[in-house]
PDB file of C-alpha atoms in Angstrom:
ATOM      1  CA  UNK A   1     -14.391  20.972  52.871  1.00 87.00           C
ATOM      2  CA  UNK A   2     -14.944  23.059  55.826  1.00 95.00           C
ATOM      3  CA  UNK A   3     -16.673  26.225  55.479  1.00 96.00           C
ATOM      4  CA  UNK A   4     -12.935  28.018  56.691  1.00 97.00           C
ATOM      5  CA  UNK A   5     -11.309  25.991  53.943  1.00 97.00           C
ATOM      6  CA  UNK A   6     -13.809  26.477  51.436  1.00 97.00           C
ATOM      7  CA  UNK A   7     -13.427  30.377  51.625  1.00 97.00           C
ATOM      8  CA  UNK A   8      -9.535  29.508  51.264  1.00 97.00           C
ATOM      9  CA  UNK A   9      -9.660  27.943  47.922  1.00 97.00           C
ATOM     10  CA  UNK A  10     -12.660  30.229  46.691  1.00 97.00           C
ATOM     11  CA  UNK A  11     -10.151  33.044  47.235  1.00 97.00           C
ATOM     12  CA  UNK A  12      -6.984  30.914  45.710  1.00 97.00           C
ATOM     13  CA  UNK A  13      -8.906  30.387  42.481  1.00 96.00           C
ATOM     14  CA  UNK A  14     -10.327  33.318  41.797  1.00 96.00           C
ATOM     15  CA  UNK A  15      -7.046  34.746  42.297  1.00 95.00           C
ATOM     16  CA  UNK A  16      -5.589  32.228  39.802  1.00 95.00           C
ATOM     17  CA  UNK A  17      -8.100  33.455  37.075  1.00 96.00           C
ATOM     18  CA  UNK A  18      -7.188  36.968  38.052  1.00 94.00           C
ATOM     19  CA  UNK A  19      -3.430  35.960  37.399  1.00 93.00           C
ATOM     20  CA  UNK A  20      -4.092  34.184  33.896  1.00 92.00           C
ATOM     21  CA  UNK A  21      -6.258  37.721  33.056  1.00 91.00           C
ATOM     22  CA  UNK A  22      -9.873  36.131  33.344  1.00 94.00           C
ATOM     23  CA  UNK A  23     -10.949  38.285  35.849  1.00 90.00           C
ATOM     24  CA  UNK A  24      -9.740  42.307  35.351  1.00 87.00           C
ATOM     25  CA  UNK A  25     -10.576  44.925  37.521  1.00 85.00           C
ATOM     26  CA  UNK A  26     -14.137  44.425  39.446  1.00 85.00           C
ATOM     27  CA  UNK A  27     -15.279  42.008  37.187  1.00 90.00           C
ATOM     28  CA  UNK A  28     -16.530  38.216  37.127  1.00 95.00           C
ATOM     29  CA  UNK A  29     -17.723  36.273  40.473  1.00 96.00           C
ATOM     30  CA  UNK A  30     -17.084  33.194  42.126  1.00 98.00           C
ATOM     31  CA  UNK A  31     -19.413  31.216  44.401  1.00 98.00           C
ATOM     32  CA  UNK A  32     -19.245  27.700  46.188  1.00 98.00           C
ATOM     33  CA  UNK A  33     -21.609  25.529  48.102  1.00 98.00           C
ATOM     34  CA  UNK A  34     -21.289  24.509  51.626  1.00 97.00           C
ATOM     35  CA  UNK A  35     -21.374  21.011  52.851  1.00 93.00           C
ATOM     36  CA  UNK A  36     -23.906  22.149  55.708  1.00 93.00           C
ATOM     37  CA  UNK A  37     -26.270  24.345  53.445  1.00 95.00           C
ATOM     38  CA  UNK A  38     -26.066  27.884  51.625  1.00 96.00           C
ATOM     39  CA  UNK A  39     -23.166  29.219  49.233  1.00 98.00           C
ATOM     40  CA  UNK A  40     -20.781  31.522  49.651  1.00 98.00           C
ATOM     41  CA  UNK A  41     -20.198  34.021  46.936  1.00 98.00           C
ATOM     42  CA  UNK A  42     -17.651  36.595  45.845  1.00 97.00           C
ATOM     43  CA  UNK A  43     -19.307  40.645  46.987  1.00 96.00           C
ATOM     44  CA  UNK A  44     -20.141  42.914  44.400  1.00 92.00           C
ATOM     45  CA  UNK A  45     -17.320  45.277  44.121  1.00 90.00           C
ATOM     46  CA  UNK A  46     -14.071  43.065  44.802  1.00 94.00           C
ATOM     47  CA  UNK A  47     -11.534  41.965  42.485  1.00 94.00           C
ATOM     48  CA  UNK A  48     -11.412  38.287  42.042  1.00 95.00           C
ATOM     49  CA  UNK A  49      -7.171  38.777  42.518  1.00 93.00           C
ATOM     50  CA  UNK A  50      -7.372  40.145  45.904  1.00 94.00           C
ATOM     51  CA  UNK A  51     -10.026  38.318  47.434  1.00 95.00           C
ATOM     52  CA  UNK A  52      -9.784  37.461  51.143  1.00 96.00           C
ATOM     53  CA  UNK A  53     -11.291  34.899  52.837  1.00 97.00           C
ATOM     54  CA  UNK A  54     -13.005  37.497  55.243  1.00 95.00           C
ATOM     55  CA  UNK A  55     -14.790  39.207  51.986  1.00 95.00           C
ATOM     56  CA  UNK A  56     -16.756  36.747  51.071  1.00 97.00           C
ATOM     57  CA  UNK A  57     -20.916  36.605  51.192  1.00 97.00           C
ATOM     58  CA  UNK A  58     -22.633  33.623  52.903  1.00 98.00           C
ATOM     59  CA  UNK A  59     -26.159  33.356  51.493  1.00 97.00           C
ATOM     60  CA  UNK A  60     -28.694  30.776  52.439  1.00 96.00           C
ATOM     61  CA  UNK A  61     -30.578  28.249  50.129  1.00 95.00           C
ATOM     62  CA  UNK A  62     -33.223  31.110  49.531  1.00 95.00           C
ATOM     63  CA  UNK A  63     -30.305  33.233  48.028  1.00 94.00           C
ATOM     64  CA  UNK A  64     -30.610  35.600  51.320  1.00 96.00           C
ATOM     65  CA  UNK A  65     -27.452  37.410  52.624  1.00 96.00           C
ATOM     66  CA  UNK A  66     -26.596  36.055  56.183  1.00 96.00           C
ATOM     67  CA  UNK A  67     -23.514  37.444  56.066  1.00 95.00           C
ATOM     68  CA  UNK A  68     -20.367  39.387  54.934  1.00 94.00           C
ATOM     69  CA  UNK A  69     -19.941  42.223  52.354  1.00 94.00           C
ATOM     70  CA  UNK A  70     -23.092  42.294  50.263  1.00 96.00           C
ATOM     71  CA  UNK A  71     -23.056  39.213  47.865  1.00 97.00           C
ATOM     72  CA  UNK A  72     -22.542  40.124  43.739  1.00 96.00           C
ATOM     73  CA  UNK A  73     -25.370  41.667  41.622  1.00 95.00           C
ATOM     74  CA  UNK A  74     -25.504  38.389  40.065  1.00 96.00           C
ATOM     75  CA  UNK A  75     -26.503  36.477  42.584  1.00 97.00           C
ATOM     76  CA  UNK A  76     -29.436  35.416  40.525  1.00 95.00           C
ATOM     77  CA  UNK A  77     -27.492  33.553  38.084  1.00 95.00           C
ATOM     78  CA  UNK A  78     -25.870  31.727  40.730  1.00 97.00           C
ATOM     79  CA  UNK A  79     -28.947  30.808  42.699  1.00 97.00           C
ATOM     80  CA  UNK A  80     -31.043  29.683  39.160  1.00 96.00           C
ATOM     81  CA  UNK A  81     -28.208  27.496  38.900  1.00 96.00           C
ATOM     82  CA  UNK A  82     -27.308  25.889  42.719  1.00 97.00           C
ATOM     83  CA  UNK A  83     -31.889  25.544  42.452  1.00 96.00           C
ATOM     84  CA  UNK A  84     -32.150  23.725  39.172  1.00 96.00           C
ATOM     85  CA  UNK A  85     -28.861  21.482  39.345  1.00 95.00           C
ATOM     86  CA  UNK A  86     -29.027  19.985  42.555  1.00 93.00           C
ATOM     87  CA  UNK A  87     -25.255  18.616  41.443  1.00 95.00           C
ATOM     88  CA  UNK A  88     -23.699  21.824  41.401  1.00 97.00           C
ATOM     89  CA  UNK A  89     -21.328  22.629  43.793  1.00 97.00           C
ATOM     90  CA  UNK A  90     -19.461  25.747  42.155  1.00 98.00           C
ATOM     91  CA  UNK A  91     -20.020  28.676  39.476  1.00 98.00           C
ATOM     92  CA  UNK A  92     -17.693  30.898  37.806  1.00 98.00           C
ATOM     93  CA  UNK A  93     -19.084  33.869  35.879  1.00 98.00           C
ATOM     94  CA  UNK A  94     -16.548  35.911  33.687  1.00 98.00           C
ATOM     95  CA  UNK A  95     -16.482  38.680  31.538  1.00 97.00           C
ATOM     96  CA  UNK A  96     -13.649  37.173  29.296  1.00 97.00           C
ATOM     97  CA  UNK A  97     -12.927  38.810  26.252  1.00 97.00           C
ATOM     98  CA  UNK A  98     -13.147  35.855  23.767  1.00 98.00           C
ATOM     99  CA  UNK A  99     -16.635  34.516  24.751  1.00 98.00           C
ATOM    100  CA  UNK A 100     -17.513  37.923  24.750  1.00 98.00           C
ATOM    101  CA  UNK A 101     -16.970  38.198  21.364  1.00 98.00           C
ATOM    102  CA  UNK A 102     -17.933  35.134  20.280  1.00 98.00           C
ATOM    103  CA  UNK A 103     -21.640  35.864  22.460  1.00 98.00           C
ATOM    104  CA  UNK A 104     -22.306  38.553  19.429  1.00 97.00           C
ATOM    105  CA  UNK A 105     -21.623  36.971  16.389  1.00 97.00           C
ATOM    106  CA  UNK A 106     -24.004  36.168  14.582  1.00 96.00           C
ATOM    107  CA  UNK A 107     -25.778  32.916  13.254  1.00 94.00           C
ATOM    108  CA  UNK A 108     -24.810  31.555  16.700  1.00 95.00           C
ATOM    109  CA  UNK A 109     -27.046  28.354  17.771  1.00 96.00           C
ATOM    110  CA  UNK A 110     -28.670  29.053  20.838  1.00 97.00           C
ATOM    111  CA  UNK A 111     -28.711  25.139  22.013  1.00 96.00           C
ATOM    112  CA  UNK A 112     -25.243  24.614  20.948  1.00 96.00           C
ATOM    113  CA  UNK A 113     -22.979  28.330  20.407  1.00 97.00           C
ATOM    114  CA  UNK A 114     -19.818  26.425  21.347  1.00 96.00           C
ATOM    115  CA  UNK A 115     -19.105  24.107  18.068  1.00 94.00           C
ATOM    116  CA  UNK A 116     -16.883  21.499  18.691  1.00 93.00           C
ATOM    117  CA  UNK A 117     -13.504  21.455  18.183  1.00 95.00           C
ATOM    118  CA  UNK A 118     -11.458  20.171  21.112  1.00 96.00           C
ATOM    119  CA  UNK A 119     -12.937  17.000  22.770  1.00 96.00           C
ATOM    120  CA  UNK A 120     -12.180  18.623  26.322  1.00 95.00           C
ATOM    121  CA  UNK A 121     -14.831  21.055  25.186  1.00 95.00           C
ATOM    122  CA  UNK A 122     -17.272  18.031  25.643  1.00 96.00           C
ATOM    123  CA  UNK A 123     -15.876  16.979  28.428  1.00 95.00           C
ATOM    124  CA  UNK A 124     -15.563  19.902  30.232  1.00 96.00           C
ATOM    125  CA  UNK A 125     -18.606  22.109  28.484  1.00 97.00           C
ATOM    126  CA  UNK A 126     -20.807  19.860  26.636  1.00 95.00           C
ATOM    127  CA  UNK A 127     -23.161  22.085  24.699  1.00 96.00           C
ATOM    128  CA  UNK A 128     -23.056  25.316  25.837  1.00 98.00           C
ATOM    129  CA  UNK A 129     -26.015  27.983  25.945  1.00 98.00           C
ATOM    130  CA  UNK A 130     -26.666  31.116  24.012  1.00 98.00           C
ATOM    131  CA  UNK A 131     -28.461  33.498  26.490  1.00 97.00           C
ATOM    132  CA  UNK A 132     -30.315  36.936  25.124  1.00 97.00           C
ATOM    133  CA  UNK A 133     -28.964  40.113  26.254  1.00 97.00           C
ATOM    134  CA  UNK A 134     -30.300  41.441  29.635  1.00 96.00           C
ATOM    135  CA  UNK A 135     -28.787  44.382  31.703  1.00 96.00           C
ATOM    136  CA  UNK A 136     -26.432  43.026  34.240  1.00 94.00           C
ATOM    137  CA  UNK A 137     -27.906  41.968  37.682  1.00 94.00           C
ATOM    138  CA  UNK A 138     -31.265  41.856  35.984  1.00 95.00           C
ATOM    139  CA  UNK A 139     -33.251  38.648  37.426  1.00 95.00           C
ATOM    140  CA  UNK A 140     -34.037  37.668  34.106  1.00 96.00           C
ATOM    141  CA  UNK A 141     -31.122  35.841  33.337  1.00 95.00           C
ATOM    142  CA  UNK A 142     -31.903  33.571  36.422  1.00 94.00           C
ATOM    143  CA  UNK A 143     -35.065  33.009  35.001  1.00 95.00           C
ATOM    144  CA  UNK A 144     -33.540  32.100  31.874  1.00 96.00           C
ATOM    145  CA  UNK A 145     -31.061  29.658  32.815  1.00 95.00           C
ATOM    146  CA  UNK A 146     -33.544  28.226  35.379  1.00 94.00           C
ATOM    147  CA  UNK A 147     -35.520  27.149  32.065  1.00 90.00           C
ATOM    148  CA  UNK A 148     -32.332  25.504  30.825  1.00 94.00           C
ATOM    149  CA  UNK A 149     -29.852  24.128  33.441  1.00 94.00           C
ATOM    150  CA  UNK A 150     -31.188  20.471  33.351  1.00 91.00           C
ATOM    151  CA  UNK A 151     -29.693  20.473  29.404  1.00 93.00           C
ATOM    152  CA  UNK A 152     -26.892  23.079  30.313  1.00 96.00           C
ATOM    153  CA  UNK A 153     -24.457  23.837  32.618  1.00 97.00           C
ATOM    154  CA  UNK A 154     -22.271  26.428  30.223  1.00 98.00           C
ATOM    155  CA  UNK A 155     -23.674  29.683  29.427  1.00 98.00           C
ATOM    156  CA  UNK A 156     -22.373  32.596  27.314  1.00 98.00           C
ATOM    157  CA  UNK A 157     -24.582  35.611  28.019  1.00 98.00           C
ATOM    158  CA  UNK A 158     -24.973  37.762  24.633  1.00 98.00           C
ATOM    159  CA  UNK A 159     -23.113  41.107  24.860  1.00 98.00           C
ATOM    160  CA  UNK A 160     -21.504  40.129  28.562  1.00 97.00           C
ATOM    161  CA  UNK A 161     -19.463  36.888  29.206  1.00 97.00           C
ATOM    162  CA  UNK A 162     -20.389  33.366  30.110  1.00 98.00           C
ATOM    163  CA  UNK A 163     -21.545  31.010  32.837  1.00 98.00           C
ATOM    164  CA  UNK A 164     -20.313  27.678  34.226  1.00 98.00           C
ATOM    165  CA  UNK A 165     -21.010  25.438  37.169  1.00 98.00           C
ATOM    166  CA  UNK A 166     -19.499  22.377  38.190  1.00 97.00           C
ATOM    167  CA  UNK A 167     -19.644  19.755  40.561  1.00 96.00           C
ATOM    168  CA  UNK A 168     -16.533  20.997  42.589  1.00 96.00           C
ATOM    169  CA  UNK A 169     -14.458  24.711  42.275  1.00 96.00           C
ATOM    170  CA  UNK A 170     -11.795  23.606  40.743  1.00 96.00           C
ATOM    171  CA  UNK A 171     -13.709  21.600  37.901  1.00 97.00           C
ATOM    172  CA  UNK A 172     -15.883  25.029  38.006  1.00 97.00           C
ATOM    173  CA  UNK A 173     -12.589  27.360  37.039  1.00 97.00           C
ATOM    174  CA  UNK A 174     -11.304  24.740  34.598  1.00 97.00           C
ATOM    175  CA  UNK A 175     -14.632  24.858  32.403  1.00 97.00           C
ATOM    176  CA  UNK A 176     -14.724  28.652  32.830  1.00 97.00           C
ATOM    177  CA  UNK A 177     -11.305  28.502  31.384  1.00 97.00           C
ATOM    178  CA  UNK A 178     -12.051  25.576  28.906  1.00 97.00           C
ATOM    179  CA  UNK A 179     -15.000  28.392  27.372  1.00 98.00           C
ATOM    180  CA  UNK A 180     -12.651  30.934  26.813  1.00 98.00           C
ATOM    181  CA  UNK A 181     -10.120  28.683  24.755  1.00 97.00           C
ATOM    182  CA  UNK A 182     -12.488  27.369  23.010  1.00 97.00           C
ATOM    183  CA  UNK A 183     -14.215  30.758  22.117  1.00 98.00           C
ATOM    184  CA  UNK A 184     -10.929  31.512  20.696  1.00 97.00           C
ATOM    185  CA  UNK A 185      -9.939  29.012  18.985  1.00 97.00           C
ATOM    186  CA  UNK A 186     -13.502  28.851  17.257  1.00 96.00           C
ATOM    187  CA  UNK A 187     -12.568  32.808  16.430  1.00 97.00           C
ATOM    188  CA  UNK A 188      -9.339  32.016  15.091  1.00 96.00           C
ATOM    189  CA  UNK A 189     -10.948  28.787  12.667  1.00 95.00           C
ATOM    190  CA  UNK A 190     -13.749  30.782  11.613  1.00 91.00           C
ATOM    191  CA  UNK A 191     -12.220  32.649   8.432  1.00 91.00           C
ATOM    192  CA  UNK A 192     -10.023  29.098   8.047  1.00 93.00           C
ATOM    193  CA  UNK A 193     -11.498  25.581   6.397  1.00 93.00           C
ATOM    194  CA  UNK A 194     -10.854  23.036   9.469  1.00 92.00           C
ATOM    195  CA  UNK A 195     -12.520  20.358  10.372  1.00 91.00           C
ATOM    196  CA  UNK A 196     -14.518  20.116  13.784  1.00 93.00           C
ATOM    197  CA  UNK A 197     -14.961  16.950  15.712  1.00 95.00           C
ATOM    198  CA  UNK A 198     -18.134  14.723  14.277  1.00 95.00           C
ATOM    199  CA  UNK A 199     -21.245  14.302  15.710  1.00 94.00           C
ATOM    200  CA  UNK A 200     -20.080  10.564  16.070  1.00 96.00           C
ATOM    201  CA  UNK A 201     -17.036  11.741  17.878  1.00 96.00           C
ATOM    202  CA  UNK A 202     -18.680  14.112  20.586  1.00 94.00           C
ATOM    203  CA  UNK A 203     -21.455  10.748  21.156  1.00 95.00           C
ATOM    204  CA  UNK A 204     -18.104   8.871  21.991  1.00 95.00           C
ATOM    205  CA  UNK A 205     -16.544  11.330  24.554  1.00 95.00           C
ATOM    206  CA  UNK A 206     -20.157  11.794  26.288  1.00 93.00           C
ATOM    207  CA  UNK A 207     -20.681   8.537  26.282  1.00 93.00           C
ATOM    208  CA  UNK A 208     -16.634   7.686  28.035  1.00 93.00           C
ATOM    209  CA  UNK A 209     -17.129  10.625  30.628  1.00 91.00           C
ATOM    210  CA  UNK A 210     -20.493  11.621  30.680  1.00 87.00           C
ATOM    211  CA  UNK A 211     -21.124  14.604  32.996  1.00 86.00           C
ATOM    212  CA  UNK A 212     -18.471  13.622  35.748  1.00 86.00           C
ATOM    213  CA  UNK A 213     -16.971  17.091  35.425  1.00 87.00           C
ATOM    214  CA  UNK A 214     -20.019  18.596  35.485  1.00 90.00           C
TER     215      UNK A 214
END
């Protein structure tokens, strides 16, 4: 994509996740990287739904604004991410109220806090990361994920929401909304005997699609 029609569909899906009710108010952000270098990312302050093409920060490689409104206060966790998986192209952060709840219950696995129960989950997910809670904006969490994004590329953030990146945007907005589902279906099973998939069964569905949407 161009850099003109990247800012297009960065504003078309974060206004989709604004319509399905992933992105109230102010909150979550959006970023994408260019073809010819740097990112652009959604500015701290602007609702996903009414983004405009115009809005939007352009950062360098460095994570310094060249550009535009100033970028979002978590530019960190986007920049950890674009630094230690050279594959990602995309990241959507949300504050969704599902893997918000599921971030603080407890006896969560912090290598695996997604069980798994759909096999899209895998494909979409794999095994997602339970981060600590840190204030929002705080550096730390880039630090944090830096120290895991060659095993992850899902994060829920304890307390706060979760983390994806992708190869492209729209793979990037469909595992952001793939987290959420699955957060609530794992909060609707977890009072109810069910049956997850196997350990067997997730080796199968990494094994067929690997990290292609990833």
């Amino acid at each position: 994509m161009t850099e003109a029609e990247l800012r297009q569909e960065l504003c078309a899906q974060g206004a989709a996740l604004a319509a399905q009710g992933h992105a109230r108010g102010g909150s979550g952000n959006i970023s994408a990287r260019l073809a010819s270098g740097g990112f652009l990312i959604s500015p701290s302050g602007y609702a996903l739904g009414s983004l405009q093409p115009d809005d939007l920060s352009l950062c360098d490689d460095a994570g310094t604004h060249r550009s535009g409104a100033p970028p979002s206060k978590e530019l960190p966790l986007h920049l950890a991410l674009y630094r230690s998986r050279p594959q990602t192209g995309a990241i959507v952060h949300l504050h969704t109220p599902h893997a918000t709840a599921w971030s603080m219950v407890d006896g969560i696995d912090p290598d695996n806090a997604l069980p798994a129960v759909t096999p899209y989950a895998v494909m979409r997910l794999g095994a997602v990361a339970l981060l600590p809670f840190a204030v929002p904006g705080d550096p730390v969490l880039g630090d944090w994920i830096s120290g895991r994004a060659l095993r992850h590329s899902a994060f829920l953030l304890a307390n706060h929401g979760s983390v994806v990146a992708a190869r492209t945007l729209k793979d990037a907005a469909f595992a952001a909304e793939e987290l959420e589902e699955t957060a609530r279906l794992c909060l609707i099973l977890r009072t109810i005997p069910h049956h997850g998939l196997t350990p067997d069964q997730v080796e199968a569905i990494e094994t067929h699609y690997g990290d292609r949407f990833r």
